[in-house]
Amino acid sequence: MELTEQLQVELNRENLLEMYWLMLLSRRLDERAWVLHRQGKIAFHISAIGHEAAQIGAIFAIRRGQDWLLPYYRDLTMVLAMGLTPREFMLGLMGRQGEPSSGARQMPSHWSLKRAKVVSHSSPVATQTPHASGIGFAIKLRGDDAVVLTTIGEGSTSQGEWYEAVNWAAIHKLPVIFMIENNIYAISVRQDRQMAVPRVADKALGLGLPGVTVDGLDAIEVHRVVSEAVARARGGDGPTIVEATVHRMTPHSSDDDDRTYRPRAEMEALKAQDPLDLFRSRLMGEGLLTEKAEAEINERAKAEVEEAVAYATQAPYPDVSEATYPVFSGDRHHG
Ligand SMILES: Cc1ncc(C[n+]2csc(CCOP(=O)(O)OP(=O)(O)O)c2C)c(N)n1
Ligand SMILES: [Mg+2]
């Protein structure tokens, strides 16, 4: 079947199927993590469920391995797309030797993957944003043509670091894309208690750079908007704020009980707008995916997840000699 014009100009069939595969793998790993937590087998999980389309659309707009990614904790789909393996994810959840983010020194989901230019972040939110601008400045000084994609939740854009870093990038026209995954909540705090502007992208007005809001449930739209921002960055025209509106379809983390602040009807309503279902329907509508092929892909994802769980379960804990594991500089054993 012919692809619609929009899909033809944006992404080819192989890209779209890889995007679906990564979204599905992310979802199955994520669901398994929740089960492991409730079984008492891991201490903590923070979820990408509901954010997958925004993340995959953005990643397919950069050159993976050549451009830089400074993600935040909810970006499981992104880091899988950058090459983090299911085994490595499970090693991280279980704090086992060989996990590449920190050698099991950090909490899970504090992503780092040196081999793919995914830069580590710390737990205080927004600290990745000045790092992103700093890398953007180095790229400019060196005359390199790389770009930097950095992500953050909408609540964390209240942090001083975020404004300082975006301001700096706007002044110096740095090649950075500041992406916001707006799921309305910062743990229990809704957006209207966090900022007076209706759209996070409106903050761009006061900082002197373009700000765009995009439907983050639509991977192809996100891809289009982030591709434009990447083209601006690579062309020397400076940074862009991209706000992708998404749904947090889970509690904030495994330590949160969202029943205390979030109406159940709201959660139920989100199920009708699940980005994975929407993308699957889109691909089926385009004739790119059949029921049979989808069932096969799903089985493959589940098998990879189970293999990863088994692998991590028998993996050793880090040796005491690894206490000074270098997260991002110098020689290291893994990652
Ligand atoms: C500086 C700082 N303050 C508070 C926290 C605790 N904290 C962790 S995540 C979070 C909410 C962030 O919400 P948002 O930026 O909207 O991202 P989301 O989790 O919704 O994706 C908070 C308050 C923190 N990690 N760092
Ligand atoms: Mg949020």
Coordinates of C-alpha atoms and ligand atoms in Angstrom, one line a residue:
M1 CA 0.0 0.0 0.0
E2 CA 1.2 3.6 -0.7
L3 CA 2.2 5.6 2.3
T4 CA 0.4 8.9 2.8
E5 CA 2.4 11.9 1.6
Q6 CA 3.2 12.9 5.2
L7 CA 4.8 9.6 6.0
Q8 CA 6.7 9.5 2.7
V9 CA 8.5 12.7 3.3
E10 CA 9.2 12.0 7.0
L11 CA 10.2 8.4 7.5
N12 CA 10.5 5.2 5.5
R13 CA 8.8 1.9 6.2
E14 CA 11.9 0.5 8.1
N15 CA 12.1 3.5 10.3
L16 CA 8.5 3.3 11.2
L17 CA 8.7 -0.4 12.1
E18 CA 11.8 0.2 14.1
M19 CA 10.0 3.0 16.0
Y20 CA 7.1 0.7 16.8
W21 CA 9.5 -2.1 17.9
L22 CA 11.3 0.2 20.3
M23 CA 8.1 1.7 21.7
L24 CA 6.8 -1.9 22.3
L25 CA 10.0 -3.1 23.8
S26 CA 10.1 -0.1 26.1
R27 CA 6.5 -0.7 27.2
R28 CA 7.1 -4.4 27.9
L29 CA 10.3 -3.7 29.8
D30 CA 8.5 -1.0 31.8
E31 CA 5.5 -3.2 32.7
R32 CA 7.9 -5.9 33.8
A33 CA 9.7 -3.5 36.0
W34 CA 6.5 -2.6 37.8
V35 CA 5.9 -6.3 38.4
L36 CA 9.5 -6.8 39.7
H37 CA 8.9 -3.9 42.1
R38 CA 5.7 -5.3 43.4
Q39 CA 7.4 -8.7 43.9
G40 CA 10.0 -7.0 46.0
K41 CA 12.8 -7.9 43.6
I42 CA 13.8 -4.3 42.8
A43 CA 13.8 -1.1 44.9
F44 CA 12.7 1.5 42.5
H45 CA 11.2 2.1 39.1
I46 CA 10.1 5.3 37.2
S47 CA 8.1 4.9 34.1
A48 CA 8.0 6.0 30.5
I49 CA 4.5 4.7 29.9
G50 CA 2.5 7.3 28.0
H51 CA 5.7 9.1 26.9
E52 CA 6.9 6.6 24.3
A53 CA 5.7 8.3 21.1
A54 CA 7.2 11.7 22.0
Q55 CA 10.5 10.1 22.9
I56 CA 10.8 7.9 19.8
G57 CA 9.7 10.7 17.4
A58 CA 12.5 13.0 18.8
I59 CA 15.2 10.4 18.7
F60 CA 14.6 9.6 15.1
A61 CA 15.2 13.2 14.3
I62 CA 18.9 13.1 15.5
R63 CA 21.9 11.2 14.2
R64 CA 22.2 8.5 16.8
G65 CA 25.7 8.0 18.0
Q66 CA 27.0 11.3 16.5
D67 CA 24.7 13.8 18.2
W68 CA 24.5 14.2 21.9
L69 CA 21.6 13.2 24.2
L70 CA 21.1 14.5 27.7
P71 CA 17.9 12.8 28.8
Y72 CA 16.0 12.6 32.1
Y73 CA 14.8 9.7 34.1
R74 CA 11.6 9.1 32.2
D75 CA 13.4 8.4 28.9
L76 CA 13.5 4.7 28.7
T77 CA 12.3 4.6 25.1
M78 CA 14.9 7.1 24.1
V79 CA 17.8 5.3 25.6
L80 CA 16.7 2.0 24.1
A81 CA 16.7 3.7 20.7
M82 CA 20.3 4.9 21.5
G83 CA 21.3 1.3 22.0
L84 CA 20.8 0.5 25.7
T85 CA 20.0 -3.2 25.7
P86 CA 17.2 -4.9 27.7
R87 CA 19.9 -6.7 29.7
E88 CA 21.6 -3.4 30.6
F89 CA 18.3 -2.0 31.7
M90 CA 17.6 -4.9 33.9
L91 CA 21.1 -4.9 35.3
G92 CA 20.4 -1.2 36.2
L93 CA 17.1 -2.0 37.9
M94 CA 18.7 -4.7 40.0
G95 CA 21.9 -2.8 40.7
R96 CA 24.2 -5.4 39.2
Q97 CA 27.7 -5.3 37.8
G98 CA 28.0 -4.2 34.3
E99 CA 25.1 -1.8 34.1
P100 CA 26.5 1.1 32.0
S101 CA 24.9 4.2 33.6
S102 CA 27.0 4.3 36.8
G103 CA 28.2 0.8 37.4
A104 CA 25.2 0.4 39.7
R105 CA 26.2 3.5 41.8
Q106 CA 23.2 5.6 40.9
M107 CA 19.5 5.0 41.2
P108 CA 18.0 3.2 38.2
S109 CA 17.0 5.3 35.2
H110 CA 19.8 7.9 35.7
W111 CA 20.9 7.1 32.2
S112 CA 24.3 7.3 30.8
L113 CA 25.7 5.4 27.7
K114 CA 29.1 6.7 26.9
R115 CA 29.4 4.7 23.7
A116 CA 26.3 6.4 22.3
K117 CA 27.0 10.0 23.6
V118 CA 24.2 9.8 26.2
V119 CA 25.5 11.9 29.1
S120 CA 24.8 11.1 32.8
H121 CA 22.5 13.3 34.8
S122 CA 22.1 13.6 38.6
S123 CA 19.0 13.4 40.7
P124 CA 18.4 17.2 41.3
V125 CA 16.1 17.9 38.3
A126 CA 17.3 20.3 35.5
T127 CA 21.0 19.8 36.1
Q128 CA 21.2 18.2 32.6
T129 CA 20.2 21.5 31.0
P130 CA 23.3 23.5 31.7
H131 CA 25.4 20.5 30.7
A132 CA 23.5 20.5 27.4
S133 CA 24.3 24.1 26.8
G134 CA 27.9 23.6 27.7
I135 CA 28.2 20.8 25.2
G136 CA 26.5 23.0 22.6
F137 CA 29.0 25.8 23.3
A138 CA 31.9 23.4 22.9
I139 CA 30.4 22.2 19.6
K140 CA 30.2 25.8 18.4
L141 CA 33.8 26.6 19.4
R142 CA 35.1 23.5 17.7
G143 CA 33.0 24.1 14.5
D144 CA 31.6 20.6 14.8
D145 CA 28.2 19.9 13.1
A146 CA 26.7 17.9 16.0
V147 CA 23.6 18.9 17.9
V148 CA 22.4 18.3 21.4
L149 CA 19.0 17.1 22.4
T150 CA 18.1 17.5 26.1
T151 CA 14.8 16.6 27.7
I152 CA 13.0 17.5 30.9
G153 CA 9.6 17.4 32.6
E154 CA 7.4 20.5 32.6
G155 CA 7.6 20.9 36.4
S156 CA 11.4 21.0 36.3
T157 CA 11.4 24.0 34.0
S158 CA 10.7 26.0 37.2
Q159 CA 14.3 25.4 38.2
G160 CA 16.8 28.3 37.9
E161 CA 19.3 26.1 36.0
W162 CA 16.8 25.6 33.2
Y163 CA 16.3 29.3 32.5
E164 CA 20.0 30.0 32.8
A165 CA 21.0 27.3 30.4
V166 CA 18.3 28.2 27.8
N167 CA 19.2 31.9 28.1
W168 CA 22.8 31.1 27.5
A169 CA 22.0 28.9 24.5
A170 CA 19.7 31.6 23.0
I171 CA 22.4 34.3 23.4
H172 CA 25.1 32.3 21.7
K173 CA 22.8 30.5 19.2
L174 CA 23.9 27.1 20.4
P175 CA 22.9 23.9 18.6
V176 CA 20.6 22.6 21.3
I177 CA 17.0 21.3 21.3
F178 CA 15.4 21.8 24.7
M179 CA 12.6 19.3 24.7
I180 CA 9.9 19.3 27.4
E181 CA 7.8 16.2 28.0
N182 CA 4.7 17.8 29.5
N183 CA 2.6 15.3 31.4
I184 CA 0.9 18.0 33.5
Y185 CA 2.1 16.6 36.8
A186 CA 5.3 17.1 38.8
I187 CA 4.7 14.2 41.1
S188 CA 1.4 15.6 42.6
V189 CA 1.7 19.2 41.5
R190 CA -0.3 20.2 38.5
Q191 CA 1.1 22.6 35.8
D192 CA -1.1 25.5 36.9
R193 CA 0.6 25.5 40.3
Q194 CA 4.0 25.4 38.7
M195 CA 3.8 28.3 36.1
A196 CA 1.5 31.1 35.1
V197 CA 1.8 30.5 31.3
P198 CA -0.6 28.0 29.6
R199 CA 2.0 26.4 27.5
V200 CA 5.6 25.7 28.7
A201 CA 6.8 26.7 25.2
D202 CA 5.5 30.2 25.9
K203 CA 8.6 30.6 28.2
A204 CA 10.6 30.9 24.9
L205 CA 9.1 34.4 24.4
G206 CA 11.0 35.8 27.4
L207 CA 14.3 34.1 26.5
G208 CA 14.5 34.9 22.8
L209 CA 14.2 31.6 20.9
P210 CA 11.4 29.8 19.1
G211 CA 9.1 27.7 21.2
V212 CA 6.8 25.1 19.7
T213 CA 4.1 22.8 21.3
V214 CA 3.4 19.5 19.6
D215 CA 1.1 16.6 20.3
G216 CA 3.4 14.2 22.0
L217 CA 1.1 11.2 21.5
D218 CA 1.8 11.5 17.8
A219 CA 5.3 10.1 17.1
I220 CA 5.3 11.4 13.5
E221 CA 4.3 14.9 14.4
V222 CA 7.0 15.0 17.1
H223 CA 9.5 13.8 14.6
R224 CA 8.6 16.5 12.2
V225 CA 8.8 19.3 14.8
V226 CA 12.1 18.1 16.3
S227 CA 13.6 17.6 12.8
E228 CA 12.9 21.3 12.1
A229 CA 14.6 22.2 15.4
V230 CA 17.5 20.0 14.5
A231 CA 17.8 21.6 11.1
R232 CA 17.9 25.1 12.8
A233 CA 20.5 24.0 15.3
R234 CA 22.7 22.3 12.7
G235 CA 22.3 25.3 10.4
G236 CA 23.7 27.7 13.0
D237 CA 20.3 29.3 13.7
G238 CA 20.3 28.4 17.4
P239 CA 18.2 26.5 19.9
T240 CA 14.5 25.7 20.0
I241 CA 12.2 24.8 22.8
V242 CA 9.9 21.9 21.8
E243 CA 7.1 21.1 24.2
A244 CA 5.5 17.6 23.6
T245 CA 2.2 17.1 25.4
V246 CA 2.1 13.5 26.8
H247 CA 0.3 11.5 29.4
R248 CA 1.8 10.0 32.6
M249 CA -0.2 6.8 32.6
T250 CA 1.3 5.6 35.9
P251 CA 2.0 7.1 39.3
H252 CA 5.1 9.3 39.4
S253 CA 7.3 6.4 40.5
S254 CA 7.1 3.1 42.3
D255 CA 7.2 5.1 45.6
D256 CA 4.2 7.2 44.8
D257 CA 0.5 6.5 45.4
D258 CA -1.3 8.8 42.9
R259 CA -4.8 7.9 44.3
T260 CA -4.3 10.6 46.9
Y261 CA -4.3 13.4 44.3
R262 CA -5.4 12.1 40.9
P263 CA -9.1 11.2 40.1
R264 CA -9.4 7.6 38.9
A265 CA -11.7 8.8 36.0
E266 CA -8.8 10.8 34.7
M267 CA -6.6 7.8 34.7
E268 CA -9.2 5.7 32.9
A269 CA -9.7 8.3 30.3
L270 CA -6.0 8.2 29.4
K271 CA -6.3 4.6 28.3
A272 CA -8.3 5.6 25.2
Q273 CA -5.3 7.7 24.2
D274 CA -2.5 5.3 24.7
P275 CA 0.4 6.4 22.4
L276 CA 1.4 2.8 21.7
D277 CA -2.1 1.9 20.6
L278 CA -2.4 5.0 18.5
F279 CA 0.9 4.3 16.7
R280 CA -0.1 0.6 16.1
S281 CA -3.4 1.7 14.6
R282 CA -1.7 4.2 12.4
L283 CA 0.8 1.6 11.1
M284 CA -2.0 -0.9 10.5
G285 CA -4.1 1.8 8.7
E286 CA -1.1 2.4 6.5
G287 CA -0.8 -1.3 5.7
L288 CA 2.7 -1.4 7.3
L289 CA 1.7 -3.8 10.1
T290 CA -0.7 -6.8 10.1
E291 CA -2.3 -8.4 13.2
K292 CA -0.1 -11.4 12.6
A293 CA 3.1 -9.5 12.4
E294 CA 2.2 -7.4 15.4
A295 CA 1.6 -10.6 17.5
E296 CA 5.0 -11.9 16.4
I297 CA 6.7 -8.7 17.4
N298 CA 5.0 -8.7 20.7
E299 CA 6.1 -12.3 21.5
R300 CA 9.7 -11.3 20.5
A301 CA 9.6 -8.3 22.9
K302 CA 8.3 -10.5 25.7
A303 CA 10.9 -13.1 25.1
E304 CA 13.7 -10.4 25.1
V305 CA 12.3 -9.1 28.4
E306 CA 12.3 -12.5 30.1
E307 CA 15.8 -13.3 28.8
A308 CA 17.0 -10.0 30.2
V309 CA 15.4 -10.6 33.6
A310 CA 17.0 -14.1 33.8
Y311 CA 20.4 -12.6 32.8
A312 CA 20.3 -9.8 35.4
T313 CA 19.0 -12.1 38.1
Q314 CA 22.1 -14.3 38.0
A315 CA 24.5 -11.4 37.5
P316 CA 26.9 -10.5 40.4
Y317 CA 26.8 -7.3 42.3
P318 CA 29.7 -4.9 41.6
D319 CA 33.0 -5.7 43.3
V320 CA 34.2 -3.4 46.0
S321 CA 37.1 -2.5 43.7
E322 CA 34.6 -0.8 41.4
A323 CA 33.7 1.8 44.1
T324 CA 35.3 4.6 42.0
Y325 CA 33.8 3.5 38.7
P326 CA 34.2 6.4 36.3
V327 CA 30.8 7.3 35.1
F328 CA 31.8 9.3 32.1
S329 CA 35.5 10.0 32.0
G330 CA 38.6 7.8 31.8
D331 CA 38.7 4.1 31.3
R332 CA 35.9 1.9 32.5
H333 CA 35.0 -1.7 32.5
H334 CA 31.6 -1.5 30.9
G335 CA 29.3 0.6 28.7
Ligands
LIG1 C1 15.9 20.0 42.5 C2 14.9 18.9 42.8 N1 13.8 19.2 43.5 C3 12.9 18.2 43.7 C4 13.2 16.9 43.3 C5 12.2 15.8 43.5 N2 11.6 15.4 42.3 C6 12.0 14.4 41.5 S1 11.1 14.2 40.1 C7 10.1 15.6 40.5 C8 9.0 16.0 39.7 C9 9.4 16.4 38.3 O1 8.3 16.6 37.5 P1 8.4 17.0 36.0 O2 9.6 17.8 35.8 O3 7.1 17.5 35.5 O4 8.8 15.6 35.4 P2 7.9 14.2 35.3 O5 8.4 13.4 36.4 O6 6.5 14.6 35.4 O7 8.2 13.6 34.0 C10 10.5 16.1 41.8 C11 9.8 17.3 42.4 C12 14.4 16.7 42.6 N3 14.8 15.5 42.1 N4 15.2 17.7 42.4
MG2 MG 5.6 16.4 34.6

